[in-house]
C-alpha positions in Angstrom: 5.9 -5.4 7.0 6.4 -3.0 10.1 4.7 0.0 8.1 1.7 -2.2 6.4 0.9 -3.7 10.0 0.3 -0.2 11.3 -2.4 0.1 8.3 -3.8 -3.2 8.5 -4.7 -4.1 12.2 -4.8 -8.3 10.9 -3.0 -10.1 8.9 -5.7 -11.3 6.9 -6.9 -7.8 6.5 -3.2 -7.1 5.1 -3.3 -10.6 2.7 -6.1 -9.6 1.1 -5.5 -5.9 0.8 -5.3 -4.3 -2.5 -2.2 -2.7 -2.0 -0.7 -6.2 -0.9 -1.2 -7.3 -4.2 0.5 -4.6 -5.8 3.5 -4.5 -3.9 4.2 -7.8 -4.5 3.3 -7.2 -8.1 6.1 -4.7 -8.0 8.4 -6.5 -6.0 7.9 -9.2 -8.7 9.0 -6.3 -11.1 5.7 -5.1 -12.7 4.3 -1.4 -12.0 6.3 1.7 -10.2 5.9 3.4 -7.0 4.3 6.4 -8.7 1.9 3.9 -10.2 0.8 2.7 -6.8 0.2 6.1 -5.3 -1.5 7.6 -8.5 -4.0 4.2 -8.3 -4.5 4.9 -4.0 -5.3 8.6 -4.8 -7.9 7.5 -7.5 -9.2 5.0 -5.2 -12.0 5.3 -2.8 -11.4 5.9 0.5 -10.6 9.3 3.2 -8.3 11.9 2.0 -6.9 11.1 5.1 -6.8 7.1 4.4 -5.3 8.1 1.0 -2.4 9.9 2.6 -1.4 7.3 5.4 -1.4 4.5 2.2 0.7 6.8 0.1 2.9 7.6 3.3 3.2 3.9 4.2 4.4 3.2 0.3 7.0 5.9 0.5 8.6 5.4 3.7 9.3 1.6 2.8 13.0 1.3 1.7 13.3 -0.8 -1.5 
């Protein structure tokens, strides 16, 4: 929660954020890691948005 906080300033910002939903998706056992980052990089959004999504996604200890 630490790292998505620092990428979504409100919690309802975070609730209803994309990659919320699919962490809890993979949580929940549906998707990979590389899944998520391959959908952020294809998203729209900053290069430099992209990366601190990606970054956030890798540095959380699962």
């Amino acid at each position: 929660m630490e790292k998505l906080s620092e990428l979504y300033p409100s919690h309802k910002d975070l609730v209803h954020s994309t990659l919320a939903a699919r962490l809890n998706g993979f949580v929940k056992g549906f998707g990979s890691i590389s899944g998520i980052k391959k959908e952020i990089s294809q998203s729209d959004g900053s290069d430099s948005e992209k990366e601190r999504l990606k970054e956030a996604v890798s540095s959380i200890k699962w």
